[in-house]
Amino acid sequence: MFEFCEDPSALETARWFACYLTNGVHFRFYQSFLTVLLLLAITAPVALVFGFAGAMASRSHVAPLRWIGKTYTAMVRGVPDIAFFLFFVIALDQALEWLAHQAACPDWTDPIRQGANFIVCDAAKIPQSNAPQWVHEAYNFSIAVFTFAIVFGAFAANVLFGAMRAVPRAQLETGEAYGMTRRQTFWRILVPQMWIYALPGLSNLWMILIKATPLLFLLGVEDIVYWARELGGSRTSQYQYPHPDWRLWYFLGLLVFYLGMTRISEILLGRLTRRLSRGQATMAGEDQRKAVA
Amino acid sequence: MKNIILSATLLAMSAGAALADAHSVVRMGTEGAYPPYNFINDDGEVDGFERVLGDELCARAELTCEWVLNDWDSIIPNLTSGNYDTIIAGMSITDERDEVIDFTQNYIPPASSLFVALSEDADLEGGVIAAQTNTIQAGYIAETGATLLEFATPDETVAAVRNGEADAVFADGDFLLPIANEDADLMVVGDPVQLGGGVGMGLRETDTELREAFNAAIQSMKDDGTLNALIIEWFGEEAATF
C-alpha cells in the first residue's frame, strides 16, 4: 500500500500499523464488512416479501393456501437456526443438482448416492466445478440470502399476520360501507395501516438479523467474525507482520461495529415510527394530532 | 444493450458447458490456518509448504488448480459433497479417514507430534491437553488418561496453553516447533509421539484417475529429490525426509 512497507520489521510503531492495517489480508477483512452489509440490504426486503406472502396465505379463505402459510410459519420458526442452516442449505444444493442432473444427464446409470458421496454428472454441478472462484462465492452468497430470507420471513409472516388483525375493525367496516371489495379494503385500508402495528416486531427481527450474520460462515461465506478470529490469532515470524494473540482487539472492533449498527438502526426506526404514526388511531398518532392542534 | 448482455451471458454459459469435461479445473481444499503447512499470508493468499507443493504437483500432472478455503471441521464432508476435489491440508493418512475418502501416497513422511507447555513439569498423563478437533492428535489424547480439550482451529489450541486453560497442547511438531522457538514462555515437554502414516492428499473414492495423476506427480517429485528439498526449505534441516 505505502512505499515504506517494503521491510515491515524495520518500521517504527505508527508506520508498522499503517502497513499492517493496509496489507492484503486486511483488505479482505474490510471487504467482509461490505459482504455483511450487502447481505442485510438484500435479505431484509426479501424476507419482508416472504413474510408478507406468508401472512397473506395464513389469512386466506382458500384452505390449502392457509395450510401452506400456517405450516411455513410454524415449521421454520420451530427449527433452531443453526440446524436449519446446516440442513436446508445442503438439501437445497443437492435438490438443485439432482434436478439439473435429471435434465442434463438422462443416460447416467450409476446411483447418485454412494455412501456419504452425492455424485451427479459434471454437467449438473452447480456451480460448474471449473467455474472461477467468484462464481462459487456468489452462489454461496445467494444461497445464504435465500436461507436467511426463509428463516426471517417466517418470523416476519407471524408479525405481519398479527399486525393485520390489529388494524381496528371499524376502519375495515368503513371501507366496506363505501362499497369496496375485499381486495380493495385489503390493499387500500388494511395494508397502509398495519405497518405501525408491525413495526415493533419487525424492528426486533432486524436487530436479530444483524446479530445472526456470523452464521454466514456456516454457509462458506467468509464473514467478519471469521476474519477477526483469523487475523487476531498469534503470528510467528513466518508472516511479515508477526504479533501475539490480538483476538481481543479484533473482537472489540466487531463489538463497536455491531453497537454502531444498533444505534443507527434505532435512530432510523425511531423516525419510521413517527412517520407511520401520522394520522393513526393509536396513542402516538393521537399525540401527534394534539401537538399540531 | 440488453440483447448484448443476454447473448454474452448465453455465450459464457455455453462455453462453460463445453469446458465441463471432468476436472478441467481441480479445486484444492485447504484450511489456511496451519503454518507452515498452509496459511493465509499477509496478502490474503493461500501460502505455505502445501501451496508450493500443490502448485508443483498440478504443473507436473498438467492440471489447472484453484485454491479453496474450508474449515477443518467440515473439510471431509465438503469433499464428499463435491465442493472441491482434493484435500491438501496437512491431513495424516489414517484408517478411519481412509474408510470415507481415498489418499494419495504420502508427501510428508510419518512425523512426530509434540507436547508444548508453559513449564517442564506439565502433567501430560492426567492433565488437560488441548488439541484440534478431528485430528489424529485429538484421537490419541482421548485414548490416554489426560483430559482432552478440543478446539476448532490450531491457533486456539496454543492460545489455550498460553492463557492457562490447558496444561499442554499436542499437535504436529512441524507446526508447534516454530511457535515454541519464538515464544520464551513455551517449551517442548515430554517425548515425541509417532502417529499416522504421513501426510497425503485426500480425494473422493470415486476419483481414481485424479488420484493416480497426483500419485504419479508425487512419485516424480520424490524421485528427483525436489520433494525433500521442499520439505527442508519449509520445515528445517531436522525434518524427516524420504
Coordinates of C-alpha atoms in Angstrom, one line a residue:
Chain A
M1 CA 0.0 0.0 0.0
F2 CA 2.6 2.6 1.1
E3 CA 6.1 2.7 -0.3
F4 CA 7.8 2.4 3.1
C5 CA 6.1 -1.0 3.6
E6 CA 9.0 -2.9 1.9
D7 CA 10.5 -4.2 5.1
P8 CA 8.0 -4.2 8.0
S9 CA 10.4 -5.4 10.6
A10 CA 12.4 -2.2 10.4
L11 CA 9.5 0.2 10.9
E12 CA 8.6 2.2 14.0
T13 CA 5.2 1.5 15.6
A14 CA 3.0 4.1 13.8
R15 CA 4.2 3.1 10.3
W16 CA 4.2 -0.6 11.2
F17 CA 0.5 -0.3 12.0
A18 CA -0.2 1.8 8.9
C19 CA 1.3 -1.0 6.8
Y20 CA -0.2 -3.8 8.9
L21 CA -3.7 -2.5 8.7
T22 CA -3.5 -1.9 4.9
N23 CA -2.0 -5.3 3.8
G24 CA -3.9 -7.6 1.5
V25 CA -5.4 -9.8 4.2
H26 CA -6.8 -6.8 6.0
F27 CA -8.5 -5.6 2.8
R28 CA -10.3 -8.9 2.7
F29 CA -11.3 -8.3 6.3
Y30 CA -12.7 -4.8 5.3
Q31 CA -14.5 -6.4 2.3
S32 CA -16.2 -8.8 4.6
F33 CA -17.9 -5.8 6.3
L34 CA -19.3 -4.9 2.9
T35 CA -20.4 -8.5 2.4
V36 CA -22.3 -8.4 5.7
L37 CA -24.0 -5.0 4.8
L38 CA -24.9 -6.3 1.4
L39 CA -26.4 -9.4 2.9
L40 CA -28.5 -7.2 5.3
A41 CA -29.5 -4.9 2.4
I42 CA -30.7 -7.8 0.2
T43 CA -32.1 -10.1 2.9
A44 CA -34.3 -7.6 4.7
P45 CA -36.6 -6.7 1.8
V46 CA -36.6 -10.3 0.5
A47 CA -37.5 -11.6 4.0
L48 CA -40.3 -9.0 4.2
V49 CA -41.7 -10.2 0.9
F50 CA -41.6 -13.8 2.2
G51 CA -43.3 -12.6 5.4
F52 CA -45.9 -10.7 3.6
A53 CA -46.7 -13.7 1.3
G54 CA -46.8 -15.9 4.4
A55 CA -49.1 -13.6 6.3
M56 CA -51.4 -13.3 3.3
A57 CA -51.5 -17.0 2.8
S58 CA -52.2 -17.5 6.5
R59 CA -55.4 -15.4 6.5
S60 CA -56.5 -16.6 3.1
H61 CA -60.0 -18.0 2.6
V62 CA -58.7 -20.8 0.4
A63 CA -57.9 -23.7 2.8
P64 CA -54.8 -25.2 1.0
L65 CA -53.2 -21.7 0.8
R66 CA -53.9 -21.2 4.5
W67 CA -52.4 -24.5 5.4
I68 CA -49.2 -23.6 3.5
G69 CA -48.9 -20.3 5.2
K70 CA -49.5 -21.8 8.7
T71 CA -47.1 -24.7 8.1
Y72 CA -44.4 -22.4 6.8
T73 CA -44.5 -20.0 9.8
A74 CA -44.9 -22.9 12.4
M75 CA -42.2 -25.2 11.0
V76 CA -39.5 -22.7 10.2
R77 CA -39.9 -20.8 13.4
G78 CA -39.7 -24.1 15.4
V79 CA -36.4 -25.3 14.0
P80 CA -33.2 -23.9 15.5
D81 CA -31.4 -21.5 13.1
I82 CA -28.2 -23.4 13.1
A83 CA -29.9 -26.8 12.4
F84 CA -31.9 -25.1 9.6
F85 CA -28.8 -23.6 8.1
L86 CA -26.9 -26.8 8.1
F87 CA -29.8 -29.0 6.9
F88 CA -31.6 -26.7 4.5
V89 CA -28.6 -25.4 2.6
I90 CA -27.3 -28.9 1.9
A91 CA -30.7 -30.2 1.0
L92 CA -31.3 -27.2 -1.3
D93 CA -28.0 -27.6 -3.0
Q94 CA -28.5 -31.3 -3.6
A95 CA -32.0 -30.8 -4.8
L96 CA -30.9 -28.2 -7.4
E97 CA -28.1 -30.5 -8.5
W98 CA -30.5 -33.5 -8.7
L99 CA -32.9 -31.5 -10.9
A100 CA -30.0 -30.4 -13.1
H101 CA -28.8 -33.9 -13.2
Q102 CA -32.2 -35.3 -14.4
A103 CA -32.2 -32.6 -17.1
A104 CA -28.6 -32.8 -18.3
C105 CA -27.7 -36.4 -17.9
P106 CA -30.7 -38.7 -18.6
D107 CA -28.3 -41.6 -19.6
W108 CA -26.5 -41.7 -16.3
T109 CA -26.9 -45.2 -14.7
D110 CA -24.7 -45.0 -11.5
P111 CA -26.6 -44.3 -8.3
I112 CA -26.4 -40.6 -7.2
R113 CA -25.9 -41.5 -3.6
Q114 CA -22.9 -43.7 -3.0
G115 CA -22.5 -43.9 0.8
A116 CA -21.6 -40.5 2.0
N117 CA -21.0 -39.2 -1.5
F118 CA -23.6 -37.3 -3.5
I119 CA -22.4 -37.7 -7.1
V120 CA -24.1 -36.1 -10.1
C121 CA -22.6 -35.8 -13.6
D122 CA -20.2 -33.0 -14.2
A123 CA -22.6 -31.0 -16.3
A124 CA -25.1 -30.9 -13.4
K125 CA -22.7 -29.5 -10.9
I126 CA -23.9 -26.2 -9.5
P127 CA -21.9 -24.1 -9.9
Q128 CA -19.7 -25.9 -12.5
S129 CA -16.6 -27.3 -10.8
N130 CA -14.4 -25.4 -13.3
A131 CA -16.2 -22.1 -12.8
P132 CA -14.0 -19.3 -11.4
Q133 CA -13.9 -18.9 -7.6
W134 CA -16.1 -15.8 -7.6
V135 CA -18.9 -17.8 -9.2
H136 CA -18.7 -20.2 -6.3
E137 CA -18.7 -17.4 -3.8
A138 CA -21.6 -15.6 -5.5
Y139 CA -23.5 -18.9 -5.4
N140 CA -22.8 -19.4 -1.7
F141 CA -23.8 -15.9 -1.1
S142 CA -27.2 -16.2 -2.9
I143 CA -27.9 -19.5 -1.0
A144 CA -27.1 -17.6 2.2
V145 CA -29.5 -14.7 1.3
F146 CA -32.2 -17.2 0.4
T147 CA -31.8 -19.2 3.6
F148 CA -31.8 -16.1 5.8
A149 CA -34.9 -14.8 3.9
I150 CA -36.8 -18.0 4.5
V151 CA -36.0 -18.1 8.2
F152 CA -36.6 -14.4 8.9
G153 CA -39.6 -14.4 6.5
A154 CA -41.3 -17.0 8.8
F155 CA -41.0 -14.7 11.8
A156 CA -42.0 -11.7 9.7
A157 CA -45.1 -13.6 8.5
N158 CA -46.2 -14.1 12.1
V159 CA -45.6 -10.4 12.9
L160 CA -47.4 -9.2 9.9
F161 CA -50.3 -11.6 10.5
G162 CA -50.7 -10.2 14.0
A163 CA -50.4 -6.6 12.6
M164 CA -53.1 -7.3 10.0
R165 CA -55.5 -8.4 12.8
A166 CA -54.6 -5.4 14.9
V167 CA -56.0 -2.8 12.5
P168 CA -59.3 -1.6 14.1
R169 CA -62.3 -3.5 12.6
A170 CA -64.1 -0.1 12.3
Q171 CA -61.6 1.0 9.7
L172 CA -62.3 -2.0 7.5
E173 CA -66.1 -1.7 8.0
T174 CA -65.9 1.9 6.8
G175 CA -64.3 0.6 3.6
E176 CA -66.9 -2.0 3.2
A177 CA -69.6 0.6 3.8
Y178 CA -68.2 2.6 0.8
G179 CA -68.7 -0.5 -1.3
M180 CA -65.1 -1.6 -1.6
T181 CA -64.4 -5.2 -2.5
R182 CA -62.4 -7.4 -0.1
R183 CA -59.3 -6.9 -2.2
Q184 CA -59.7 -3.1 -2.2
T185 CA -60.2 -3.0 1.5
F186 CA -57.1 -5.1 2.0
W187 CA -54.8 -3.0 -0.2
R188 CA -56.2 0.4 0.5
I189 CA -57.1 0.3 4.1
L190 CA -55.6 -2.7 5.9
V191 CA -52.1 -2.7 4.4
P192 CA -51.3 1.0 4.8
Q193 CA -52.5 1.0 8.4
M194 CA -50.9 -2.3 9.6
W195 CA -47.3 -1.2 9.4
I196 CA -47.4 0.8 12.6
Y197 CA -48.5 -2.4 14.5
A198 CA -45.9 -4.5 12.7
L199 CA -43.0 -2.1 13.3
P200 CA -42.0 -3.2 16.9
G201 CA -42.0 -6.8 15.9
L202 CA -40.1 -6.1 12.6
S203 CA -37.5 -4.0 14.3
N204 CA -36.8 -6.9 16.7
L205 CA -36.3 -9.1 13.7
W206 CA -34.0 -6.6 12.1
M207 CA -31.8 -6.5 15.2
I208 CA -31.7 -10.3 15.4
L209 CA -30.9 -10.4 11.7
I210 CA -27.9 -8.1 12.2
K211 CA -26.6 -10.4 15.0
A212 CA -27.3 -13.5 13.0
T213 CA -24.9 -12.6 10.2
P214 CA -21.9 -14.6 11.7
L215 CA -24.0 -17.7 10.7
L216 CA -22.7 -16.8 7.2
F217 CA -19.5 -18.7 7.8
L218 CA -21.5 -21.9 8.1
L219 CA -22.5 -21.4 4.5
G220 CA -19.0 -20.9 3.3
V221 CA -19.1 -17.1 3.2
E222 CA -16.1 -15.6 4.9
D223 CA -17.7 -13.0 7.2
I224 CA -16.3 -10.5 9.7
V225 CA -16.2 -12.9 12.7
Y226 CA -14.2 -15.4 10.6
W227 CA -11.7 -12.8 9.6
A228 CA -11.4 -11.3 13.1
R229 CA -10.6 -14.7 14.5
E230 CA -8.2 -15.5 11.7
L231 CA -6.4 -12.1 11.8
G232 CA -6.4 -11.9 15.6
G233 CA -4.6 -15.2 16.1
S234 CA -1.0 -15.0 17.0
R235 CA 1.5 -14.9 14.2
T236 CA 5.0 -16.3 14.1
S237 CA 7.8 -14.6 12.1
Q238 CA 6.7 -16.8 9.2
Y239 CA 4.5 -13.9 8.5
Q240 CA 5.6 -10.4 7.5
Y241 CA 3.8 -8.9 10.5
P242 CA 4.3 -11.2 13.5
H243 CA 2.2 -10.4 16.6
P244 CA 0.9 -12.1 19.7
D245 CA -2.8 -13.1 20.2
W246 CA -4.8 -10.0 19.3
R247 CA -8.2 -11.6 19.0
L248 CA -9.4 -9.4 21.9
W249 CA -8.8 -6.2 20.0
Y250 CA -10.3 -7.6 16.8
F251 CA -13.4 -8.7 18.6
L252 CA -13.6 -5.3 20.4
G253 CA -13.7 -3.8 16.9
L254 CA -16.6 -6.0 16.0
L255 CA -18.4 -5.0 19.2
V256 CA -18.1 -1.4 18.2
F257 CA -19.3 -2.2 14.7
Y258 CA -22.4 -4.1 15.9
L259 CA -23.2 -1.4 18.5
G260 CA -22.8 1.2 15.8
M261 CA -25.2 -0.7 13.6
T262 CA -27.7 -0.9 16.5
R263 CA -27.5 2.8 17.2
I264 CA -28.1 3.7 13.5
S265 CA -31.0 1.2 13.3
E266 CA -32.6 2.7 16.4
I267 CA -32.4 6.2 15.0
L268 CA -33.9 5.2 11.7
L269 CA -36.6 3.0 13.2
G270 CA -37.5 5.9 15.6
R271 CA -38.0 8.2 12.5
L272 CA -40.0 5.5 10.8
T273 CA -42.3 5.0 13.8
R274 CA -43.0 8.8 13.9
R275 CA -43.7 8.8 10.2
L276 CA -46.0 5.8 10.3
S277 CA -47.9 7.0 13.4
R278 CA -49.2 10.0 11.5
G279 CA -53.0 10.0 11.3
Q280 CA -53.2 6.7 13.0
A281 CA -55.8 5.8 15.7
T282 CA -53.0 4.9 18.1
M283 CA -51.7 6.8 21.1
A284 CA -48.7 8.1 19.2
G285 CA -50.9 9.2 16.4
E286 CA -53.2 10.9 18.8
D287 CA -50.3 12.7 20.5
Q288 CA -49.1 14.0 17.1
R289 CA -52.5 15.2 16.2
K290 CA -52.8 17.1 19.5
A291 CA -49.3 18.6 19.1
V292 CA -50.3 20.1 15.8
A293 CA -53.7 21.3 17.0
Chain B
M1 CA -27.8 -3.3 -24.8
K2 CA -30.0 -5.8 -23.1
N3 CA -29.5 -8.2 -26.0
I4 CA -25.8 -7.8 -25.9
I5 CA -25.7 -8.7 -22.2
L6 CA -28.1 -11.6 -22.8
S7 CA -26.1 -13.1 -25.7
A8 CA -22.9 -12.6 -23.8
T9 CA -24.3 -14.5 -20.9
L10 CA -25.6 -17.2 -23.1
L11 CA -22.2 -17.4 -24.8
A12 CA -20.5 -17.6 -21.4
M13 CA -22.9 -20.3 -20.3
S14 CA -22.4 -22.5 -23.4
A15 CA -18.7 -22.0 -23.2
G16 CA -18.9 -23.2 -19.6
A17 CA -20.9 -26.2 -20.6
A18 CA -18.4 -27.1 -23.4
L19 CA -15.5 -27.0 -20.9
A20 CA -17.3 -29.1 -18.5
D21 CA -15.4 -32.3 -19.1
A22 CA -14.1 -33.9 -15.9
H23 CA -11.8 -31.8 -13.8
S24 CA -10.7 -29.1 -16.3
V25 CA -10.2 -27.2 -13.0
V26 CA -9.1 -29.1 -9.9
R27 CA -10.3 -27.4 -6.8
M28 CA -7.8 -27.8 -3.9
G29 CA -9.4 -27.6 -0.5
T30 CA -7.2 -26.4 2.4
E31 CA -7.6 -25.0 5.8
G32 CA -5.3 -21.9 5.7
A33 CA -4.6 -21.9 9.4
Y34 CA -1.8 -24.4 9.9
P35 CA 1.6 -22.7 9.2
P36 CA 3.9 -23.7 7.8
Y37 CA 1.8 -26.4 6.1
N38 CA -0.8 -24.0 4.8
F39 CA -1.8 -20.4 5.9
I40 CA -3.2 -17.2 4.6
N41 CA -0.2 -14.8 4.0
D42 CA -0.2 -11.1 4.5
D43 CA -1.5 -10.5 1.0
G44 CA -4.6 -12.6 1.7
E45 CA -3.5 -15.6 -0.4
V46 CA -3.0 -19.2 0.4
D47 CA 0.7 -19.8 1.2
G48 CA 2.9 -22.4 2.8
F49 CA 4.5 -25.7 2.0
E50 CA 1.3 -27.2 0.6
R51 CA 0.7 -24.3 -1.6
V52 CA 4.1 -24.6 -3.3
L53 CA 3.8 -28.4 -3.4
G54 CA 0.2 -28.3 -4.7
D55 CA 1.1 -25.9 -7.5
E56 CA 4.1 -28.0 -8.5
L57 CA 2.0 -31.2 -8.5
C58 CA -0.6 -29.6 -10.6
A59 CA 2.1 -28.4 -13.0
R60 CA 3.6 -31.9 -13.3
A61 CA 0.2 -33.5 -13.7
E62 CA -0.8 -30.8 -16.2
L63 CA -3.8 -29.7 -14.3
T64 CA -5.3 -26.3 -13.7
C65 CA -5.8 -25.9 -10.0
E66 CA -7.7 -23.4 -7.9
W67 CA -7.3 -23.0 -4.1
V68 CA -10.4 -23.1 -1.8
L69 CA -10.5 -22.4 1.9
N70 CA -12.6 -24.5 4.2
D71 CA -13.0 -25.0 7.9
W72 CA -11.1 -28.1 9.2
D73 CA -14.2 -29.4 11.0
S74 CA -16.2 -29.8 7.7
I75 CA -13.3 -30.4 5.4
I76 CA -14.1 -34.1 4.7
P77 CA -17.9 -33.7 4.3
N78 CA -17.4 -30.8 1.8
L79 CA -15.0 -33.0 -0.2
T80 CA -17.5 -35.9 -0.4
S81 CA -20.3 -33.5 -1.3
G82 CA -18.2 -32.1 -4.2
N83 CA -17.4 -28.5 -3.1
Y84 CA -13.8 -29.2 -4.1
D85 CA -11.9 -32.1 -5.5
T86 CA -8.9 -32.6 -3.1
I87 CA -7.9 -32.0 0.5
I88 CA -4.4 -30.8 0.8
A89 CA -4.3 -29.6 4.4
G90 CA -1.7 -31.4 6.4
M91 CA -4.0 -34.4 6.8
S92 CA -2.5 -37.5 8.2
I93 CA -3.3 -40.8 6.5
T94 CA -5.3 -42.9 9.0
D95 CA -7.5 -46.0 8.6
E96 CA -10.6 -44.2 9.9
R97 CA -10.3 -41.5 7.2
D98 CA -9.4 -44.0 4.6
E99 CA -12.9 -45.6 5.0
V100 CA -14.5 -42.3 3.9
I101 CA -12.1 -40.9 1.4
D102 CA -9.0 -42.0 -0.5
F103 CA -5.5 -40.8 0.0
T104 CA -2.6 -40.4 -2.4
Q105 CA 0.8 -41.7 -1.3
N106 CA 2.2 -39.6 1.5
Y107 CA 4.1 -36.4 0.6
I108 CA 5.4 -35.9 4.1
P109 CA 6.8 -39.0 5.9
P110 CA 5.3 -40.0 9.2
A111 CA 6.5 -37.2 11.5
S112 CA 6.4 -36.8 15.3
S113 CA 3.8 -35.0 17.3
L114 CA 4.9 -32.9 20.3
F115 CA 3.6 -31.6 23.5
V116 CA 4.2 -27.9 24.2
A117 CA 3.6 -26.4 27.6
L118 CA 4.4 -23.4 29.8
S119 CA 6.5 -25.4 32.3
E120 CA 8.7 -28.5 32.3
D121 CA 6.5 -30.3 34.9
A122 CA 3.3 -30.1 33.0
D123 CA 1.1 -33.1 33.7
L124 CA 0.8 -35.0 30.4
E125 CA -0.6 -38.1 31.9
G126 CA -3.6 -36.8 33.8
G127 CA -3.8 -33.0 33.0
V128 CA -5.8 -31.1 30.4
I129 CA -4.3 -31.4 26.9
A130 CA -5.5 -29.1 24.0
A131 CA -5.8 -30.5 20.5
Q132 CA -7.6 -29.6 17.3
T133 CA -10.9 -31.4 16.7
N134 CA -10.8 -34.4 14.3
T135 CA -7.1 -34.7 14.3
I136 CA -5.1 -37.8 15.0
Q137 CA -3.6 -36.0 18.0
A138 CA -7.0 -35.5 19.5
G139 CA -7.8 -39.1 18.9
Y140 CA -4.5 -40.1 20.6
I141 CA -5.2 -37.9 23.7
A142 CA -8.7 -39.3 24.0
E143 CA -7.1 -42.8 24.4
T144 CA -4.8 -41.6 27.2
G145 CA -5.7 -40.7 30.8
A146 CA -5.4 -37.0 30.1
T147 CA -8.5 -34.8 29.7
L148 CA -8.9 -33.7 26.0
L149 CA -9.8 -30.1 25.3
E150 CA -10.7 -29.7 21.6
F151 CA -10.7 -26.5 19.5
A152 CA -11.8 -25.8 16.0
T153 CA -8.6 -24.1 14.9
P154 CA -4.9 -24.9 15.6
D155 CA -4.2 -21.3 16.8
E156 CA -6.8 -21.7 19.6
T157 CA -5.1 -24.8 20.9
V158 CA -1.9 -22.8 21.5
A159 CA -3.8 -19.9 22.9
A160 CA -5.4 -22.2 25.5
V161 CA -2.0 -23.1 26.8
R162 CA -0.9 -19.5 26.9
N163 CA -3.9 -18.5 29.0
G164 CA -3.7 -21.5 31.3
E165 CA -6.9 -23.2 30.1
A166 CA -4.9 -26.3 29.2
D167 CA -1.7 -27.7 30.7
A168 CA -0.2 -28.5 27.3
V169 CA -1.0 -28.6 23.6
F170 CA -0.5 -31.7 21.4
A171 CA 0.0 -31.2 17.7
D172 CA 2.3 -31.8 14.7
G173 CA 5.9 -31.0 15.7
D174 CA 6.4 -29.0 12.5
F175 CA 3.5 -26.7 13.5
L176 CA 4.5 -26.4 17.1
L177 CA 8.3 -26.0 16.9
P178 CA 8.4 -22.5 15.2
I179 CA 5.9 -21.3 17.8
A180 CA 7.8 -22.7 20.8
N181 CA 11.0 -21.4 19.4
E182 CA 9.8 -17.8 19.2
D183 CA 7.8 -17.7 22.5
A184 CA 10.2 -17.7 25.5
D185 CA 7.3 -18.9 27.8
L186 CA 6.5 -22.0 25.7
M187 CA 8.7 -25.2 25.7
V188 CA 8.6 -28.7 24.3
V189 CA 7.9 -31.2 27.0
G190 CA 7.7 -35.0 27.2
D191 CA 8.7 -37.3 24.4
P192 CA 7.8 -37.0 20.7
V193 CA 5.0 -39.4 19.6
Q194 CA 4.8 -41.1 16.2
L195 CA 1.3 -41.0 14.8
G196 CA -0.3 -41.8 11.4
G197 CA 1.1 -42.9 8.1
G198 CA 2.4 -39.5 7.0
V199 CA 0.5 -36.7 5.3
G200 CA -1.2 -37.3 1.9
M201 CA -3.8 -35.6 -0.3
G202 CA -7.4 -36.7 0.3
L203 CA -9.7 -37.4 -2.7
R204 CA -13.2 -38.8 -3.2
E205 CA -13.1 -42.6 -3.5
T206 CA -14.7 -42.4 -7.0
D207 CA -11.9 -40.1 -8.4
T208 CA -9.4 -42.9 -9.2
E209 CA -7.9 -41.2 -12.3
L210 CA -7.3 -37.9 -10.4
R211 CA -5.7 -39.9 -7.6
E212 CA -3.4 -41.7 -10.0
A213 CA -2.4 -38.4 -11.6
F214 CA -1.4 -37.0 -8.3
N215 CA 0.3 -40.2 -7.2
A216 CA 2.5 -40.1 -10.3
A217 CA 3.3 -36.4 -9.7
I218 CA 4.3 -37.1 -6.1
Q219 CA 6.4 -40.1 -7.1
S220 CA 8.2 -38.0 -9.7
M221 CA 9.0 -35.3 -7.0
K222 CA 10.2 -38.0 -4.7
D223 CA 12.4 -39.5 -7.4
D224 CA 14.2 -36.3 -8.4
G225 CA 14.7 -35.0 -4.9
T226 CA 12.6 -31.9 -5.2
L227 CA 10.2 -33.0 -2.5
N228 CA 12.9 -33.5 0.0
A229 CA 14.4 -30.1 -0.9
L230 CA 10.9 -28.5 -0.4
I231 CA 10.4 -30.2 3.0
I232 CA 13.8 -28.9 4.2
E233 CA 13.0 -25.4 2.9
W234 CA 9.8 -25.2 4.9
F235 CA 10.3 -27.4 7.9
G236 CA 14.0 -27.0 8.5
E237 CA 17.1 -29.3 8.4
E238 CA 15.9 -31.7 11.1
A239 CA 12.7 -32.5 9.4
A240 CA 12.1 -36.1 8.3
T241 CA 12.6 -36.7 4.6
F242 CA 12.2 -39.5 2.2

